[in-house]
C-alpha positions as YAML, in Angstrom:
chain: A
units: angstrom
residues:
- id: 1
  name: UNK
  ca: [-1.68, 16.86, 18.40]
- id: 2
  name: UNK
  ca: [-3.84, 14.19, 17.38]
- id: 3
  name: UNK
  ca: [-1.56, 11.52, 16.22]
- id: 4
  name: UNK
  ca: [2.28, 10.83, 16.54]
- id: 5
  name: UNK
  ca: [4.29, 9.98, 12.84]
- id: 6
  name: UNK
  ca: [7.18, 7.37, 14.11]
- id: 7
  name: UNK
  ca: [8.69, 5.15, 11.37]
- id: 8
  name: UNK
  ca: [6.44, 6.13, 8.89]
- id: 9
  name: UNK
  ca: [2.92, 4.88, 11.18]
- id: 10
  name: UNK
  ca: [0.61, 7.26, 13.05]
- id: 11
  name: UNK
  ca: [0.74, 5.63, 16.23]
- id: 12
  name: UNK
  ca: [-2.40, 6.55, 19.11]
- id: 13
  name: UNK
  ca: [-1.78, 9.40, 21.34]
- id: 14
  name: UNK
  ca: [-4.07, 8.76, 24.30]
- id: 15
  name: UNK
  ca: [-2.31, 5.24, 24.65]
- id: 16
  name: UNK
  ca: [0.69, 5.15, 27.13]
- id: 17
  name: UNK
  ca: [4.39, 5.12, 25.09]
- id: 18
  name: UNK
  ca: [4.92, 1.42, 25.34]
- id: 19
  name: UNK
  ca: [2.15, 0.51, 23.90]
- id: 20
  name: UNK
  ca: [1.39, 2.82, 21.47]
- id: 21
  name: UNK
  ca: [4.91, 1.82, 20.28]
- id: 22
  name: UNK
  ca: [3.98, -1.84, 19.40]
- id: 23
  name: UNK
  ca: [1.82, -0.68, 16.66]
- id: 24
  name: UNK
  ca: [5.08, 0.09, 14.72]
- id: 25
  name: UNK
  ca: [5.59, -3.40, 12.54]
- id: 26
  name: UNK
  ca: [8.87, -4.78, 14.12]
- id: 27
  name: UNK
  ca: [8.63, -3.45, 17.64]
- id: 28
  name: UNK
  ca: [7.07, -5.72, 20.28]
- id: 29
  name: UNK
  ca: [5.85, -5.20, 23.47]
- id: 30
  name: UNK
  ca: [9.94, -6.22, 24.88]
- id: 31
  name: UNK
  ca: [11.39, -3.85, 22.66]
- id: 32
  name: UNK
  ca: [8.87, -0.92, 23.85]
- id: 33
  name: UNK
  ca: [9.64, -0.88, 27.13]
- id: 34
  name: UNK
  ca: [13.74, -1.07, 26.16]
- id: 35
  name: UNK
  ca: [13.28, 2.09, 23.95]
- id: 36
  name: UNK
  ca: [11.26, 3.94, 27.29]
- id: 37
  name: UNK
  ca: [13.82, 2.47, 29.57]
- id: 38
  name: UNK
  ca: [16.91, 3.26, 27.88]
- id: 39
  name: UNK
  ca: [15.87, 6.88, 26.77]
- id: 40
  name: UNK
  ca: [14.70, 7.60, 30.22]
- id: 41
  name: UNK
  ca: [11.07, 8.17, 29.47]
- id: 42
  name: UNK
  ca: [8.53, 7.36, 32.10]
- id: 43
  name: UNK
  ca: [6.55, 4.14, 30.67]
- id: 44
  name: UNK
  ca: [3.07, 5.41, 32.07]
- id: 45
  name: UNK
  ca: [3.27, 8.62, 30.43]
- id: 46
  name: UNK
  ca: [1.38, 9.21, 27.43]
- id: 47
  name: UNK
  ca: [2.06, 9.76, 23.81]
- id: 48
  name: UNK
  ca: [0.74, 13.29, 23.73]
- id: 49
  name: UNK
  ca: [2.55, 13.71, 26.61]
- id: 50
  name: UNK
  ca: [6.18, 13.67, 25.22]
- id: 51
  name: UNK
  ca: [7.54, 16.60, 23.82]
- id: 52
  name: UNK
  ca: [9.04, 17.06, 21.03]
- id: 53
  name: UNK
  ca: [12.75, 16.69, 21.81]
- id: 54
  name: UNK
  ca: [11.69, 13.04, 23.15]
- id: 55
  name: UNK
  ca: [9.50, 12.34, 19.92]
- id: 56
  name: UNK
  ca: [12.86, 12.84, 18.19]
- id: 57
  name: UNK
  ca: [15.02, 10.90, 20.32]
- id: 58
  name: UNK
  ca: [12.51, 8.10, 20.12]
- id: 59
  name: UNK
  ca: [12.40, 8.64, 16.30]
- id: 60
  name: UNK
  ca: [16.17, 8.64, 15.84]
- id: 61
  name: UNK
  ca: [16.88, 5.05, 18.61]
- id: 62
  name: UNK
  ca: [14.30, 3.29, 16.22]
- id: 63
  name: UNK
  ca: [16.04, 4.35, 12.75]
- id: 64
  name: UNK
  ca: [19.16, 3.54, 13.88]
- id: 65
  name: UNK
  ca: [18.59, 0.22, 15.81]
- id: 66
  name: UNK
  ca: [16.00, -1.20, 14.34]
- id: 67
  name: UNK
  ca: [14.73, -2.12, 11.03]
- id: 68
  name: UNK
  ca: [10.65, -1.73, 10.95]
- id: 69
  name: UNK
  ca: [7.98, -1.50, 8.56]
- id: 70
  name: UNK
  ca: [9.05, -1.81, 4.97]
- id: 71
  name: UNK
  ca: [12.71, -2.75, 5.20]
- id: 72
  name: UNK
  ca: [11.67, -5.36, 7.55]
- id: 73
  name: UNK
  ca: [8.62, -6.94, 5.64]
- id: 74
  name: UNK
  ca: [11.04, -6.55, 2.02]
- id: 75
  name: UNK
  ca: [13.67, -8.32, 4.08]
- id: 76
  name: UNK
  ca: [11.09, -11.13, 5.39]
- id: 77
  name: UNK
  ca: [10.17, -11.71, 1.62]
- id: 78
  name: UNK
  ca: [13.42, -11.91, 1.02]
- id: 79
  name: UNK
  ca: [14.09, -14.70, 2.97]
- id: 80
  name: UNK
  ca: [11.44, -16.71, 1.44]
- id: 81
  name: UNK
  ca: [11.78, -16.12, -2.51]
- id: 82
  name: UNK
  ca: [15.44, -17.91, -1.23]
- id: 83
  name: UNK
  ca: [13.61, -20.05, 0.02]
- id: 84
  name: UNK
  ca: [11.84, -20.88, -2.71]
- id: 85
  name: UNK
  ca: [14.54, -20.68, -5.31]
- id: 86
  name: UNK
  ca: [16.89, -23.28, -3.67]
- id: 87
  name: UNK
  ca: [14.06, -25.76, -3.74]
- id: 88
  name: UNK
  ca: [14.23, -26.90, 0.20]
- id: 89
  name: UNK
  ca: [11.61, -28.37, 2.21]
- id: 90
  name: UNK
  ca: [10.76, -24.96, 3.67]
- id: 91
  name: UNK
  ca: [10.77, -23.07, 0.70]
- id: 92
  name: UNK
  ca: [8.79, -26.21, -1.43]
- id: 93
  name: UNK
  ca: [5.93, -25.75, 1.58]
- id: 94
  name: UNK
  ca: [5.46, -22.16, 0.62]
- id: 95
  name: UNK
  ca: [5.08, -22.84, -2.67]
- id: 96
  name: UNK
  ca: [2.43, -25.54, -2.20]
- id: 97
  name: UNK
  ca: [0.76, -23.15, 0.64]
- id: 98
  name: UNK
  ca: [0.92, -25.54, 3.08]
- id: 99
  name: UNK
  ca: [2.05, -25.14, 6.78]
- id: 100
  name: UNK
  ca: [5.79, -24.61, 7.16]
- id: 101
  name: UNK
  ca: [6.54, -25.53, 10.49]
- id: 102
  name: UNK
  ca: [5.94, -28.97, 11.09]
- id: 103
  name: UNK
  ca: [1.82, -28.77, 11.63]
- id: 104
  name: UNK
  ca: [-0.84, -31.49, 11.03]
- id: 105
  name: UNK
  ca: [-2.61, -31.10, 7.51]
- id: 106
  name: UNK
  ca: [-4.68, -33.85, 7.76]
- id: 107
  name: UNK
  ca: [-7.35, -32.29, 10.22]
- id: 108
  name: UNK
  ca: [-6.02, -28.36, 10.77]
- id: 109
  name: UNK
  ca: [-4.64, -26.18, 8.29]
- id: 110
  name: UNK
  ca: [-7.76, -25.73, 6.71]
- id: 111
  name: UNK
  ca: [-7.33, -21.85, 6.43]
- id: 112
  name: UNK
  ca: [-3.28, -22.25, 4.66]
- id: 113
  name: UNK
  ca: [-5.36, -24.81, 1.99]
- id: 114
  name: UNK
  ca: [-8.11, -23.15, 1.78]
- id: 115
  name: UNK
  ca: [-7.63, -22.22, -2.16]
- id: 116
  name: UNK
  ca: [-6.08, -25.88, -2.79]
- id: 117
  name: UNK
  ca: [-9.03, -28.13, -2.50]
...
């Protein structure tokens, strides 16, 4: 077994669960260890370790308490064409491709402008 399919990514299987875990868009390193604690599987045990019955488990949790990968990304978009089509601050600032949270312009930023100047 040379790779593991959960949500749709082929996560590592010589990396311990946790970890390998995170590489799933939407699960973080907190989450991880809450899907190996509350399923009961041992968090230094690795991927080609589990066997299939936990695989499943694992895949099942993450589909139903989670969204990941695509849903979460269209969602994410989502949010910011809204953004953009109610004209506020936040929404004008993605537009312009200019830092949306409140950063300096004048001597950072240089990578969000680059294409402006």
């Amino acid at each position: 077994m040379a790779t593991v399919n959960i949500a749709g990514v082929n996560i590592p299987s010589d990396k311990k669960v946790p970890y390998a875990l995170m590489y799933i868009y939407g699960i973080g390193k907190t989450r991880a260890f809450f899907i190996c604690k509350s399923l009961n599987i041992d968090e230094n045990s690795r991927t080609k370790d589990l066997s299939e019955d936990q695989l499943t488990n694992i895949r099942n949790f993450i589909d139903e308490n989670y969204k990941t990968e695509n849903d979460l990304k269209r969602e994410k978009s989502g949010h910011i064409i809204s953004l953009k089509s109610i004209r506020c601050y936040r929404g004008l600032r993605h537009l312009a491709n200019l830092p949306v949270r409140g950063q300096r312009t004048n001597s950072n930023a240089e990578t969000r402008r680059k294409g402006i100047i």
